[in-house]
mmCIF file of C-alpha atoms in Angstrom:
data_model
loop_
_atom_site.group_PDB
_atom_site.id
_atom_site.type_symbol
_atom_site.label_atom_id
_atom_site.label_comp_id
_atom_site.label_asym_id
_atom_site.label_seq_id
_atom_site.Cartn_x
_atom_site.Cartn_y
_atom_site.Cartn_z
ATOM 1 C CA MET A 6 0.000 0.000 0.000
ATOM 2 C CA ASN A 7 1.542 3.355 -0.986
ATOM 3 C CA LYS A 8 1.828 6.318 1.354
ATOM 4 C CA SER A 9 -1.047 8.286 -0.208
ATOM 5 C CA LEU A 10 -3.473 5.384 0.319
ATOM 6 C CA ILE A 11 -2.293 4.975 3.918
ATOM 7 C CA VAL A 12 -2.882 8.678 4.600
ATOM 8 C CA LEU A 13 -6.343 8.486 3.010
ATOM 9 C CA PHE A 14 -7.198 5.380 5.052
ATOM 10 C CA LEU A 15 -6.109 7.050 8.306
ATOM 11 C CA ALA A 16 -8.084 10.192 7.473
ATOM 12 C CA VAL A 17 -11.261 8.174 6.851
ATOM 13 C CA LEU A 18 -10.680 6.197 10.053
ATOM 14 C CA LEU A 19 -10.183 9.393 12.090
ATOM 15 C CA PHE A 20 -13.327 10.968 10.611
ATOM 16 C CA THR A 21 -15.325 7.842 11.429
ATOM 17 C CA VAL A 22 -14.087 7.689 15.015
ATOM 18 C CA THR A 23 -14.741 11.371 15.716
ATOM 19 C CA GLY A 24 -18.151 11.122 14.087
ATOM 20 C CA CYS A 25 -19.043 8.153 16.276
ATOM 21 C CA GLY A 26 -17.830 10.097 19.310
ATOM 22 C CA LYS A 27 -20.270 12.918 18.603
ATOM 23 C CA THR A 28 -23.112 10.454 18.194
ATOM 24 C CA SER A 29 -22.325 8.658 21.453
ATOM 25 C CA SER A 30 -22.209 11.975 23.334
ATOM 26 C CA ALA A 31 -25.780 12.782 22.335
ATOM 27 C CA PRO A 32 -28.222 12.454 25.256
ATOM 28 C CA SER A 33 -29.766 9.004 25.496
ATOM 29 C CA SER A 34 -32.830 10.160 27.424
ATOM 30 C CA ALA A 35 -34.437 13.202 28.984
ATOM 31 C CA GLU A 36 -32.831 12.287 32.308
ATOM 32 C CA ASP A 37 -29.424 12.050 30.627
ATOM 33 C CA LEU A 38 -29.897 15.453 28.991
ATOM 34 C CA LEU A 39 -30.919 16.997 32.302
ATOM 35 C CA GLU A 40 -27.852 15.521 34.004
ATOM 36 C CA LYS A 41 -25.528 16.870 31.300
ATOM 37 C CA ALA A 42 -27.210 20.281 31.468
ATOM 38 C CA GLU A 43 -26.955 20.406 35.255
ATOM 39 C CA GLN A 44 -23.239 19.603 35.127
ATOM 40 C CA ALA A 45 -22.651 22.291 32.486
ATOM 41 C CA MET A 46 -24.626 24.929 34.405
ATOM 42 C CA ASN A 47 -22.683 24.145 37.584
ATOM 43 C CA GLU A 48 -19.485 25.042 35.725
ATOM 44 C CA LEU A 49 -20.924 28.280 34.305
ATOM 45 C CA ASP A 50 -19.074 31.483 35.248
ATOM 46 C CA SER A 51 -21.643 34.079 34.166
ATOM 47 C CA VAL A 52 -24.924 34.420 32.274
ATOM 48 C CA HIS A 53 -27.753 36.833 31.459
ATOM 49 C CA ALA A 54 -31.403 35.940 32.083
ATOM 50 C CA ASP A 55 -34.547 37.475 30.586
ATOM 51 C CA ILE A 56 -37.687 36.321 32.408
ATOM 52 C CA ALA A 57 -41.396 37.054 32.011
ATOM 53 C CA TYR A 58 -44.114 35.674 34.281
ATOM 54 C CA ASP A 59 -47.863 36.222 33.920
ATOM 55 C CA GLU A 60 -50.494 35.030 36.360
ATOM 56 C CA SER A 61 -54.234 35.487 36.691
ATOM 57 C CA SER A 62 -56.654 33.879 39.120
ATOM 58 C CA VAL A 63 -60.394 33.729 39.677
ATOM 59 C CA THR A 64 -62.052 32.644 42.931
ATOM 60 C CA SER A 65 -65.697 31.712 43.383
ATOM 61 C CA ASP A 66 -66.133 32.699 47.039
ATOM 62 C CA PRO A 67 -65.440 35.500 47.436
ATOM 63 C CA ALA A 68 -65.833 36.295 43.736
ATOM 64 C CA LYS A 69 -62.521 37.885 42.886
ATOM 65 C CA ARG A 70 -60.235 38.261 39.897
ATOM 66 C CA THR A 71 -56.531 39.156 40.150
ATOM 67 C CA SER A 72 -53.619 39.340 37.729
ATOM 68 C CA LYS A 73 -49.975 40.366 37.671
ATOM 69 C CA ASN A 74 -46.982 40.491 35.369
ATOM 70 C CA VAL A 75 -43.391 40.178 36.567
ATOM 71 C CA GLN A 76 -40.391 40.828 34.334
ATOM 72 C CA VAL A 77 -36.803 40.232 35.387
ATOM 73 C CA GLN A 78 -33.510 41.135 33.748
ATOM 74 C CA ALA A 79 -30.720 39.375 35.638
ATOM 75 C CA ASP A 80 -26.947 38.998 35.424
ATOM 76 C CA ILE A 81 -24.825 36.686 37.553
ATOM 77 C CA GLU A 82 -21.090 36.234 38.080
ATOM 78 C CA GLN A 83 -20.005 33.209 40.080
ATOM 79 C CA ASN A 84 -16.427 34.096 41.113
ATOM 80 C CA PRO A 85 -16.788 36.146 43.204
ATOM 81 C CA LEU A 86 -20.565 35.903 43.470
ATOM 82 C CA LYS A 87 -22.426 38.979 42.229
ATOM 83 C CA VAL A 88 -26.051 39.070 41.086
ATOM 84 C CA SER A 89 -27.934 42.035 39.653
ATOM 85 C CA GLU A 90 -31.693 41.679 39.110
ATOM 86 C CA GLU A 91 -34.046 44.362 37.813
ATOM 87 C CA VAL A 92 -37.619 43.391 38.658
ATOM 88 C CA VAL A 93 -40.609 45.163 37.095
ATOM 89 C CA TRP A 94 -44.017 44.471 38.643
ATOM 90 C CA LYS A 95 -47.165 45.324 36.699
ATOM 91 C CA ILE A 96 -50.557 45.045 38.392
ATOM 92 C CA PRO A 97 -53.747 46.387 36.716
ATOM 93 C CA LYS A 98 -54.878 49.779 38.076
ATOM 94 C CA GLN A 99 -51.711 50.049 40.171
ATOM 95 C CA GLY A 100 -49.157 50.840 37.495
ATOM 96 C CA ALA A 101 -45.618 49.498 37.351
ATOM 97 C CA LYS A 102 -43.080 49.200 40.142
ATOM 98 C CA THR A 103 -39.358 48.695 39.550
ATOM 99 C CA ILE A 104 -37.075 47.122 42.130
ATOM 100 C CA GLN A 105 -33.342 46.606 41.790
ATOM 101 C CA LEU A 106 -31.899 43.648 43.678
ATOM 102 C CA PHE A 107 -28.180 43.211 44.226
ATOM 103 C CA ARG A 108 -26.313 40.344 45.820
ATOM 104 C CA GLN A 109 -22.629 40.237 46.669
ATOM 105 C CA GLY A 110 -21.476 37.118 48.439
ATOM 106 C CA ASN A 111 -23.910 36.530 51.292
ATOM 107 C CA GLN A 112 -25.221 40.106 51.315
ATOM 108 C CA LEU A 113 -28.479 41.063 49.605
ATOM 109 C CA ALA A 114 -30.039 44.516 49.158
ATOM 110 C CA MET A 115 -32.845 46.237 47.260
ATOM 111 C CA GLN A 116 -33.597 49.663 45.832
ATOM 112 C CA GLU A 117 -37.095 50.692 44.768
ATOM 113 C CA THR A 118 -37.923 53.192 42.029
ATOM 114 C CA LEU A 119 -41.216 55.099 42.276
ATOM 115 C CA GLU A 120 -42.060 57.722 39.657
ATOM 116 C CA GLU A 121 -38.395 57.934 38.634
ATOM 117 C CA GLU A 122 -37.272 58.555 42.220
ATOM 118 C CA LYS A 123 -34.959 55.951 43.694
ATOM 119 C CA SER A 124 -35.033 55.003 47.339
ATOM 120 C CA GLU A 125 -31.947 54.293 49.398
ATOM 121 C CA TRP A 126 -30.513 50.795 49.257
ATOM 122 C CA GLN A 127 -31.877 48.587 52.025
ATOM 123 C CA GLU A 128 -30.621 45.240 53.213
ATOM 124 C CA MET A 129 -33.034 42.368 52.690
ATOM 125 C CA THR A 130 -33.233 38.678 53.539
ATOM 126 C CA GLU A 131 -33.507 35.731 51.195
ATOM 127 C CA GLU A 132 -37.057 35.205 52.462
ATOM 128 C CA GLN A 133 -37.991 38.788 51.514
ATOM 129 C CA ARG A 134 -36.564 38.322 48.020
ATOM 130 C CA THR A 135 -38.536 35.114 47.560
ATOM 131 C CA GLU A 136 -41.732 36.776 48.774
ATOM 132 C CA LEU A 137 -41.142 39.596 46.284
ATOM 133 C CA LEU A 138 -40.514 37.320 43.295
ATOM 134 C CA GLY A 139 -43.217 34.742 44.081
ATOM 135 C CA VAL A 140 -42.994 30.961 44.039
ATOM 136 C CA TRP A 141 -42.035 30.393 40.393
ATOM 137 C CA VAL A 142 -39.479 33.064 39.492
ATOM 138 C CA PRO A 143 -36.805 32.091 42.089
ATOM 139 C CA PHE A 144 -36.460 28.756 40.258
ATOM 140 C CA VAL A 145 -35.405 30.511 37.035
ATOM 141 C CA SER A 146 -33.618 33.682 38.203
ATOM 142 C CA PRO A 147 -30.766 34.305 37.871
ATOM 143 C CA VAL A 148 -30.138 30.747 36.592
ATOM 144 C CA MET A 149 -32.374 27.736 36.012
ATOM 145 C CA ASP A 150 -32.757 25.482 39.050
ATOM 146 C CA LEU A 151 -33.178 22.091 37.402
ATOM 147 C CA SER A 152 -34.357 20.471 40.633
ATOM 148 C CA LEU A 153 -37.787 21.866 39.736
ATOM 149 C CA LEU A 154 -38.069 19.508 36.755
ATOM 150 C CA LYS A 155 -36.241 16.389 37.943
ATOM 151 C CA PRO A 156 -39.255 14.584 39.476
ATOM 152 C CA PHE A 157 -41.349 14.970 36.313
ATOM 153 C CA ILE A 158 -39.004 14.456 33.379
ATOM 154 C CA HIS A 159 -39.006 10.634 33.264
ATOM 155 C CA ASP A 160 -41.677 10.472 30.529
ATOM 156 C CA ALA A 161 -40.453 13.518 28.623
ATOM 157 C CA GLU A 162 -39.542 13.385 24.955
ATOM 158 C CA ILE A 163 -36.432 14.891 23.364
ATOM 159 C CA ALA A 164 -36.751 16.772 20.088
ATOM 160 C CA LYS A 165 -33.839 18.002 17.971
ATOM 161 C CA ILE A 166 -34.051 21.736 17.309
ATOM 162 C CA ASP A 167 -31.701 24.341 15.841
ATOM 163 C CA TYR A 168 -28.533 24.491 17.926
ATOM 164 C CA GLY A 169 -29.715 21.945 20.458
ATOM 165 C CA TYR A 170 -32.470 19.921 22.065
ATOM 166 C CA ALA A 171 -35.936 20.547 23.455
ATOM 167 C CA VAL A 172 -37.501 18.496 26.234
ATOM 168 C CA GLU A 173 -41.282 18.706 26.410
ATOM 169 C CA PHE A 174 -43.714 17.155 28.852
ATOM 170 C CA SER A 175 -47.138 17.685 30.423
ATOM 171 C CA LEU A 176 -48.188 17.154 34.022
ATOM 172 C CA SER A 177 -51.028 14.970 35.270
ATOM 173 C CA PRO A 178 -53.146 16.014 38.296
ATOM 174 C CA ALA A 179 -50.908 13.869 40.523
ATOM 175 C CA ASP A 180 -47.790 15.491 39.033
ATOM 176 C CA TYR A 181 -49.380 18.911 39.543
ATOM 177 C CA ARG A 182 -49.907 18.249 43.255
ATOM 178 C CA GLN A 183 -46.288 17.132 43.547
ATOM 179 C CA MET A 184 -45.014 20.226 41.728
ATOM 180 C CA MET A 185 -47.032 22.474 44.043
ATOM 181 C CA GLU A 186 -45.232 20.843 46.961
ATOM 182 C CA VAL A 187 -41.881 21.490 45.255
ATOM 183 C CA ILE A 188 -42.511 25.195 44.596
ATOM 184 C CA SER A 189 -44.221 25.727 47.967
ATOM 185 C CA VAL A 190 -40.744 26.091 49.513
ATOM 186 C CA ASN A 191 -40.841 29.647 48.111
ATOM 187 C CA SER A 192 -44.141 30.441 49.826
ATOM 188 C CA PRO A 193 -44.311 32.193 53.228
ATOM 189 C CA GLN A 194 -46.915 29.586 54.243
ATOM 190 C CA PRO A 195 -46.084 26.344 52.387
ATOM 191 C CA GLU A 196 -48.903 24.241 53.858
ATOM 192 C CA ASN A 197 -51.530 26.863 53.052
ATOM 193 C CA PHE A 198 -50.080 27.284 49.553
ATOM 194 C CA VAL A 199 -50.300 23.554 48.832
ATOM 195 C CA HIS A 200 -53.886 23.504 50.135
ATOM 196 C CA THR A 201 -55.104 26.439 48.027
ATOM 197 C CA HIS A 202 -53.324 25.210 44.880
ATOM 198 C CA SER A 203 -54.222 21.532 45.135
ATOM 199 C CA GLY A 204 -57.685 20.645 46.429
ATOM 200 C CA PHE A 205 -59.195 18.558 43.640
ATOM 201 C CA PRO A 206 -57.261 19.877 40.633
ATOM 202 C CA VAL A 207 -58.578 19.759 37.090
ATOM 203 C CA VAL A 208 -55.517 20.251 34.908
ATOM 204 C CA GLU A 209 -56.683 21.605 31.578
ATOM 205 C CA LYS A 210 -53.100 22.309 30.594
ATOM 206 C CA LEU A 211 -49.700 22.241 32.258
ATOM 207 C CA ASP A 212 -46.966 22.069 29.654
ATOM 208 C CA VAL A 213 -43.242 22.510 30.202
ATOM 209 C CA GLU A 214 -40.450 22.954 27.655
ATOM 210 C CA LEU A 215 -36.719 23.054 28.391
ATOM 211 C CA THR A 216 -34.184 23.922 25.681
ATOM 212 C CA VAL A 217 -30.481 23.038 25.844
ATOM 213 C CA ASN A 218 -27.566 23.996 23.603
ATOM 214 C CA GLU A 219 -26.179 20.982 21.752
ATOM 215 C CA GLU A 220 -22.483 21.874 22.051
ATOM 216 C CA THR A 221 -22.237 23.461 25.504
ATOM 217 C CA MET A 222 -25.208 21.761 27.206
ATOM 218 C CA PHE A 223 -26.120 25.126 28.722
ATOM 219 C CA VAL A 224 -29.831 25.651 29.379
ATOM 220 C CA THR A 225 -31.025 28.292 26.906
ATOM 221 C CA GLY A 226 -34.668 28.508 27.910
ATOM 222 C CA MET A 227 -37.574 27.208 29.945
ATOM 223 C CA LYS A 228 -41.280 27.710 29.278
ATOM 224 C CA MET A 229 -44.253 26.767 31.424
ATOM 225 C CA SER A 230 -47.919 27.225 30.578
ATOM 226 C CA ALA A 231 -50.636 26.226 33.043
ATOM 227 C CA ASN A 232 -54.408 26.366 33.169
ATOM 228 C CA VAL A 233 -55.646 24.667 36.332
ATOM 229 C CA THR A 234 -58.841 24.779 38.384
ATOM 230 C CA SER A 235 -58.734 23.533 41.981
ATOM 231 C CA TYR A 236 -62.072 22.603 43.561
ATOM 232 C CA PHE A 237 -62.864 22.712 47.274
ATOM 233 C CA GLY A 238 -66.399 21.375 47.629
ATOM 234 C CA ARG A 239 -68.580 23.910 45.800
ATOM 235 C CA ASP A 240 -65.845 26.534 45.624
ATOM 236 C CA TYR A 241 -62.949 26.793 43.212
ATOM 237 C CA ILE A 242 -59.812 28.735 42.328
ATOM 238 C CA ARG A 243 -58.838 28.964 38.665
ATOM 239 C CA TYR A 244 -55.232 29.753 37.770
ATOM 240 C CA LYS A 245 -53.663 30.716 34.457
ATOM 241 C CA GLN A 246 -49.884 31.014 34.497
ATOM 242 C CA LYS A 247 -47.161 31.537 31.909
ATOM 243 C CA LEU A 248 -43.433 31.544 32.557
ATOM 244 C CA ASP A 249 -40.838 32.251 29.877
ATOM 245 C CA ALA A 250 -37.145 32.286 30.833
ATOM 246 C CA LYS A 251 -34.362 32.838 28.301
ATOM 247 C CA TYR A 252 -30.612 32.583 28.971
ATOM 248 C CA SER A 253 -27.825 34.103 26.879
ATOM 249 C CA TYR A 254 -24.317 35.623 26.912
ATOM 250 C CA PHE A 255 -22.901 32.526 28.578
ATOM 251 C CA ASN A 256 -19.554 33.440 30.175
ATOM 252 C CA ASP A 257 -19.703 36.679 28.195
ATOM 253 C CA ILE A 258 -21.640 39.304 30.158
ATOM 254 C CA ASP A 259 -20.293 42.747 30.987
ATOM 255 C CA ALA A 260 -18.644 42.918 34.397
ATOM 256 C CA ILE A 261 -21.166 43.540 37.174
ATOM 257 C CA SER A 262 -20.433 46.719 39.118
ATOM 258 C CA THR A 263 -21.302 47.067 42.790
ATOM 259 C CA PRO A 264 -23.659 50.054 43.331
ATOM 260 C CA LYS A 265 -21.569 52.925 44.693
ATOM 261 C CA ASP A 266 -24.410 54.252 46.851
ATOM 262 C CA ALA A 267 -25.042 50.874 48.516
ATOM 263 C CA GLU A 268 -23.020 51.292 51.702
ATOM 264 C CA MET A 269 -23.655 47.749 52.943
ATOM 265 C CA PHE A 270 -21.341 46.388 50.217
ATOM 266 C CA GLU A 271 -18.337 48.512 51.156
#
């Protein structure tokens, strides 16, 4: 065999081996994809998050209708830990309220903006932040907490999309009750939250989609859409919820600056 044929043979062999390597690294199941994504996110240095959450509810007794919209723009650096979150609350007939949250290490503070006037920075606790953001948003800001999805992903299907994978699944009434218990950790009164959100649930829709980049295994997005009615005897509470979280600028955000007027971080 001459040298040119040997070189050609080795090139084909190398191409075949590397091609097989890429195929074998593809996720074998939704659980496998989630594990790979969790490992990648744990090694992430920085990321930007863009989050929108809409919720409306109707109760039968007393007859009441409420709604709110929460939007979050968040940046996080892991080493050292710095987190900047701009939270915009919109409630009908109450206008919009903007709150800036900043975390540095174990310290957390907030600054509220009302009619373009900014308040002084005030220290806050993790519990106060959670109460401000609600039960859903802390799972996706500033990064996706995949523990939210782990108990429910066993029957999920993987679809190939541009630049990665999508995992989609729907929740049964039993799954819904379990998820309410999971997210109740972010409620000031977990037992009461589980009671008012469970009852006898009729799940018209509860769909979840997680998207992951094929090369980096970073989570690029998470969507949740729910339409659930919980019955308590003759009474009911009807919830409609939408959560859309997008992640970008992986390890490529602008450096986060500590607010100069926040004395607690000096």
